PDB file of C-alpha atoms in Angstrom:
ATOM      1  CA  MET A   1     -59.427  46.033 -81.686  1.00  0.00           C
ATOM      2  CA  LYS A   2     -59.372  49.816 -81.396  1.00  0.00           C
ATOM      3  CA  ALA A   3     -56.049  51.213 -80.180  1.00  0.00           C
ATOM      4  CA  GLU A   4     -56.147  53.408 -77.111  1.00  0.00           C
ATOM      5  CA  PRO A   5     -55.143  57.028 -77.749  1.00  0.00           C
ATOM      6  CA  VAL A   6     -51.736  58.097 -76.437  1.00  0.00           C
ATOM      7  CA  ASN A   7     -51.360  60.499 -73.483  1.00  0.00           C
ATOM      8  CA  VAL A   8     -55.000  60.396 -72.404  1.00  0.00           C
ATOM      9  CA  ILE A   9     -55.674  61.016 -68.721  1.00  0.00           C
ATOM     10  CA  PRO A  10     -58.849  60.247 -66.782  1.00  0.00           C
ATOM     11  CA  LEU A  11     -61.377  63.073 -66.540  1.00  0.00           C
ATOM     12  CA  ALA A  12     -61.075  63.129 -62.738  1.00  0.00           C
ATOM     13  CA  GLN A  13     -57.324  63.687 -63.017  1.00  0.00           C
ATOM     14  CA  ALA A  14     -57.838  66.463 -65.573  1.00  0.00           C
ATOM     15  CA  GLN A  15     -60.353  68.109 -63.251  1.00  0.00           C
ATOM     16  CA  THR A  16     -57.889  67.925 -60.354  1.00  0.00           C
ATOM     17  CA  TRP A  17     -55.092  69.466 -62.413  1.00  0.00           C
ATOM     18  CA  ALA A  18     -57.369  72.253 -63.707  1.00  0.00           C
ATOM     19  CA  LYS A  19     -58.566  73.029 -60.184  1.00  0.00           C
ATOM     20  CA  ARG A  20     -54.980  73.179 -58.893  1.00  0.00           C
ATOM     21  CA  TRP A  21     -54.068  75.630 -61.666  1.00  0.00           C
ATOM     22  CA  GLN A  22     -57.047  77.830 -60.880  1.00  0.00           C
ATOM     23  CA  GLU A  23     -56.210  77.823 -57.170  1.00  0.00           C
ATOM     24  CA  ALA A  24     -52.460  78.385 -57.617  1.00  0.00           C
ATOM     25  CA  SER A  25     -52.443  80.950 -60.411  1.00  0.00           C
ATOM     26  CA  SER A  26     -52.739  84.668 -59.797  1.00  0.00           C
ATOM     27  CA  ILE A  27     -53.729  85.071 -63.460  1.00  0.00           C
ATOM     28  CA  ASP A  28     -57.378  84.400 -64.266  1.00  0.00           C
ATOM     29  CA  ILE A  29     -56.774  82.165 -67.274  1.00  0.00           C
ATOM     30  CA  LYS A  30     -58.533  78.832 -67.299  1.00  0.00           C
ATOM     31  CA  ALA A  31     -57.951  77.706 -70.886  1.00  0.00           C
ATOM     32  CA  PHE A  32     -57.148  78.698 -74.461  1.00  0.00           C
ATOM     33  CA  LEU A  33     -59.237  77.813 -77.509  1.00  0.00           C
ATOM     34  CA  ILE A  34     -56.817  76.721 -80.251  1.00  0.00           C
ATOM     35  CA  PRO A  35     -58.230  76.875 -83.798  1.00  0.00           C
ATOM     36  CA  GLU A  36     -57.652  73.732 -85.862  1.00  0.00           C
ATOM     37  CA  ILE A  37     -56.213  75.736 -88.767  1.00  0.00           C
ATOM     38  CA  ASP A  38     -53.441  77.109 -86.548  1.00  0.00           C
ATOM     39  CA  VAL A  39     -52.405  73.638 -85.391  1.00  0.00           C
ATOM     40  CA  THR A  40     -52.530  72.342 -88.970  1.00  0.00           C
ATOM     41  CA  GLN A  41     -50.333  75.195 -90.212  1.00  0.00           C
ATOM     42  CA  VAL A  42     -47.661  74.548 -87.577  1.00  0.00           C
ATOM     43  CA  LEU A  43     -47.696  70.787 -88.171  1.00  0.00           C
ATOM     44  CA  ASN A  44     -47.304  71.358 -91.927  1.00  0.00           C
ATOM     45  CA  GLU A  45     -44.064  73.310 -91.489  1.00  0.00           C
ATOM     46  CA  PRO A  46     -40.914  71.393 -92.535  1.00  0.00           C
ATOM     47  CA  ASN A  47     -39.398  68.979 -89.977  1.00  0.00           C
ATOM     48  CA  VAL A  48     -42.051  69.641 -87.313  1.00  0.00           C
ATOM     49  CA  GLU A  49     -42.682  66.575 -85.161  1.00  0.00           C
ATOM     50  CA  ASN A  50     -44.130  68.229 -82.054  1.00  0.00           C
ATOM     51  CA  LEU A  51     -45.488  71.530 -80.797  1.00  0.00           C
ATOM     52  CA  ARG A  52     -44.380  73.694 -77.888  1.00  0.00           C
ATOM     53  CA  ALA A  53     -46.562  76.312 -76.204  1.00  0.00           C
ATOM     54  CA  TYR A  54     -45.275  79.493 -74.605  1.00  0.00           C
ATOM     55  CA  LEU A  55     -47.292  81.850 -72.433  1.00  0.00           C
ATOM     56  CA  GLY A  56     -46.955  85.609 -72.748  1.00  0.00           C
ATOM     57  CA  ILE A  57     -48.664  88.933 -72.124  1.00  0.00           C
ATOM     58  CA  ASP A  58     -49.058  91.491 -74.910  1.00  0.00           C
ATOM     59  CA  ASP A  59     -48.682  95.286 -74.689  1.00  0.00           C
ATOM     60  CA  ASN A  60     -52.317  95.595 -73.548  1.00  0.00           C
ATOM     61  CA  ASN A  61     -51.843  93.033 -70.733  1.00  0.00           C
ATOM     62  CA  ASN A  62     -53.819  90.385 -72.614  1.00  0.00           C
ATOM     63  CA  PRO A  63     -52.695  86.785 -72.083  1.00  0.00           C
ATOM     64  CA  LYS A  64     -51.256  85.072 -75.139  1.00  0.00           C
ATOM     65  CA  LEU A  65     -50.559  81.456 -76.014  1.00  0.00           C
ATOM     66  CA  MET A  66     -47.811  81.125 -78.610  1.00  0.00           C
ATOM     67  CA  ILE A  67     -47.124  77.863 -80.441  1.00  0.00           C
ATOM     68  CA  VAL A  68     -43.959  76.842 -82.284  1.00  0.00           C
ATOM     69  CA  GLY A  69     -43.010  73.728 -84.164  1.00  0.00           C
ATOM     70  CA  VAL A  70     -40.381  71.467 -82.603  1.00  0.00           C
ATOM     71  CA  ASP A  71     -38.081  69.034 -84.408  1.00  0.00           C
ATOM     72  CA  LYS A  72     -37.281  65.423 -83.475  1.00  0.00           C
ATOM     73  CA  ASN A  73     -34.444  66.612 -81.210  1.00  0.00           C
ATOM     74  CA  GLY A  74     -36.689  68.903 -79.175  1.00  0.00           C
ATOM     75  CA  VAL A  75     -35.411  72.103 -80.807  1.00  0.00           C
ATOM     76  CA  ASP A  76     -37.831  74.972 -81.492  1.00  0.00           C
ATOM     77  CA  LEU A  77     -38.103  75.617 -85.227  1.00  0.00           C
ATOM     78  CA  ILE A  78     -38.239  79.412 -85.524  1.00  0.00           C
ATOM     79  CA  ASN A  79     -36.846  80.989 -88.678  1.00  0.00           C
ATOM     80  CA  TYR A  80     -39.127  83.412 -90.496  1.00  0.00           C
ATOM     81  CA  ASP A  81     -36.942  83.359 -93.646  1.00  0.00           C
ATOM     82  CA  GLN A  82     -37.553  79.596 -93.885  1.00  0.00           C
ATOM     83  CA  GLY A  83     -41.282  79.766 -93.114  1.00  0.00           C
ATOM     84  CA  LEU A  84     -40.936  78.590 -89.501  1.00  0.00           C
ATOM     85  CA  TYR A  85     -43.080  80.921 -87.417  1.00  0.00           C
ATOM     86  CA  VAL A  86     -44.321  81.660 -83.913  1.00  0.00           C
ATOM     87  CA  TYR A  87     -48.123  81.420 -83.967  1.00  0.00           C
ATOM     88  CA  ASP A  88     -50.396  83.521 -81.756  1.00  0.00           C
ATOM     89  CA  MET A  89     -53.186  81.122 -80.885  1.00  0.00           C
ATOM     90  CA  THR A  90     -54.986  83.324 -78.440  1.00  0.00           C
ATOM     91  CA  SER A  91     -58.598  82.924 -77.526  1.00  0.00           C
ATOM     92  CA  PRO A  92     -58.293  82.900 -73.735  1.00  0.00           C
ATOM     93  CA  CYS A  93     -60.899  81.874 -71.235  1.00  0.00           C
ATOM     94  CA  PRO A  94     -62.369  83.904 -69.633  1.00  0.00           C
ATOM     95  CA  LYS A  95     -63.775  85.708 -72.654  1.00  0.00           C
ATOM     96  CA  ASN A  96     -63.939  82.545 -74.745  1.00  0.00           C
ATOM     97  CA  CYS A  97     -65.059  79.760 -72.381  1.00  0.00           C
ATOM     98  CA  ASP A  98     -67.170  76.642 -72.426  1.00  0.00           C
ATOM     99  CA  TYR A  99     -68.881  77.065 -69.080  1.00  0.00           C
ATOM    100  CA  THR A 100     -70.474  73.624 -69.448  1.00  0.00           C
ATOM    101  CA  SER A 101     -67.065  71.892 -69.505  1.00  0.00           C
ATOM    102  CA  PRO A 102     -66.366  69.556 -66.579  1.00  0.00           C
ATOM    103  CA  LEU A 103     -62.912  71.169 -66.381  1.00  0.00           C
ATOM    104  CA  MET A 104     -64.272  74.599 -65.480  1.00  0.00           C
ATOM    105  CA  GLY A 105     -64.673  73.593 -61.828  1.00  0.00           C
TER     106      GLY A 105
END
């Protein structure tokens, strides 16, 4: 018997949440494309058990999604001398969108 994936939500719920974000946010960001290599690099850092995402805006007012590794105690693992980095995983939508996605509303 195939195990159900963890933390999956129904498509209708995802659509509702996405629509609420789009209606509530004054920033026109619908999504971020996250390259697989970036996720793999973070997960391969020592003691990383989870990821945490931070939102930011760069000097040119471009939205940024930053990812850090998190240890088993929920602590961000950021120490450049030890190879624990903050990753800029920014390919925001609009600019990089899948307009056929059911989450685009």
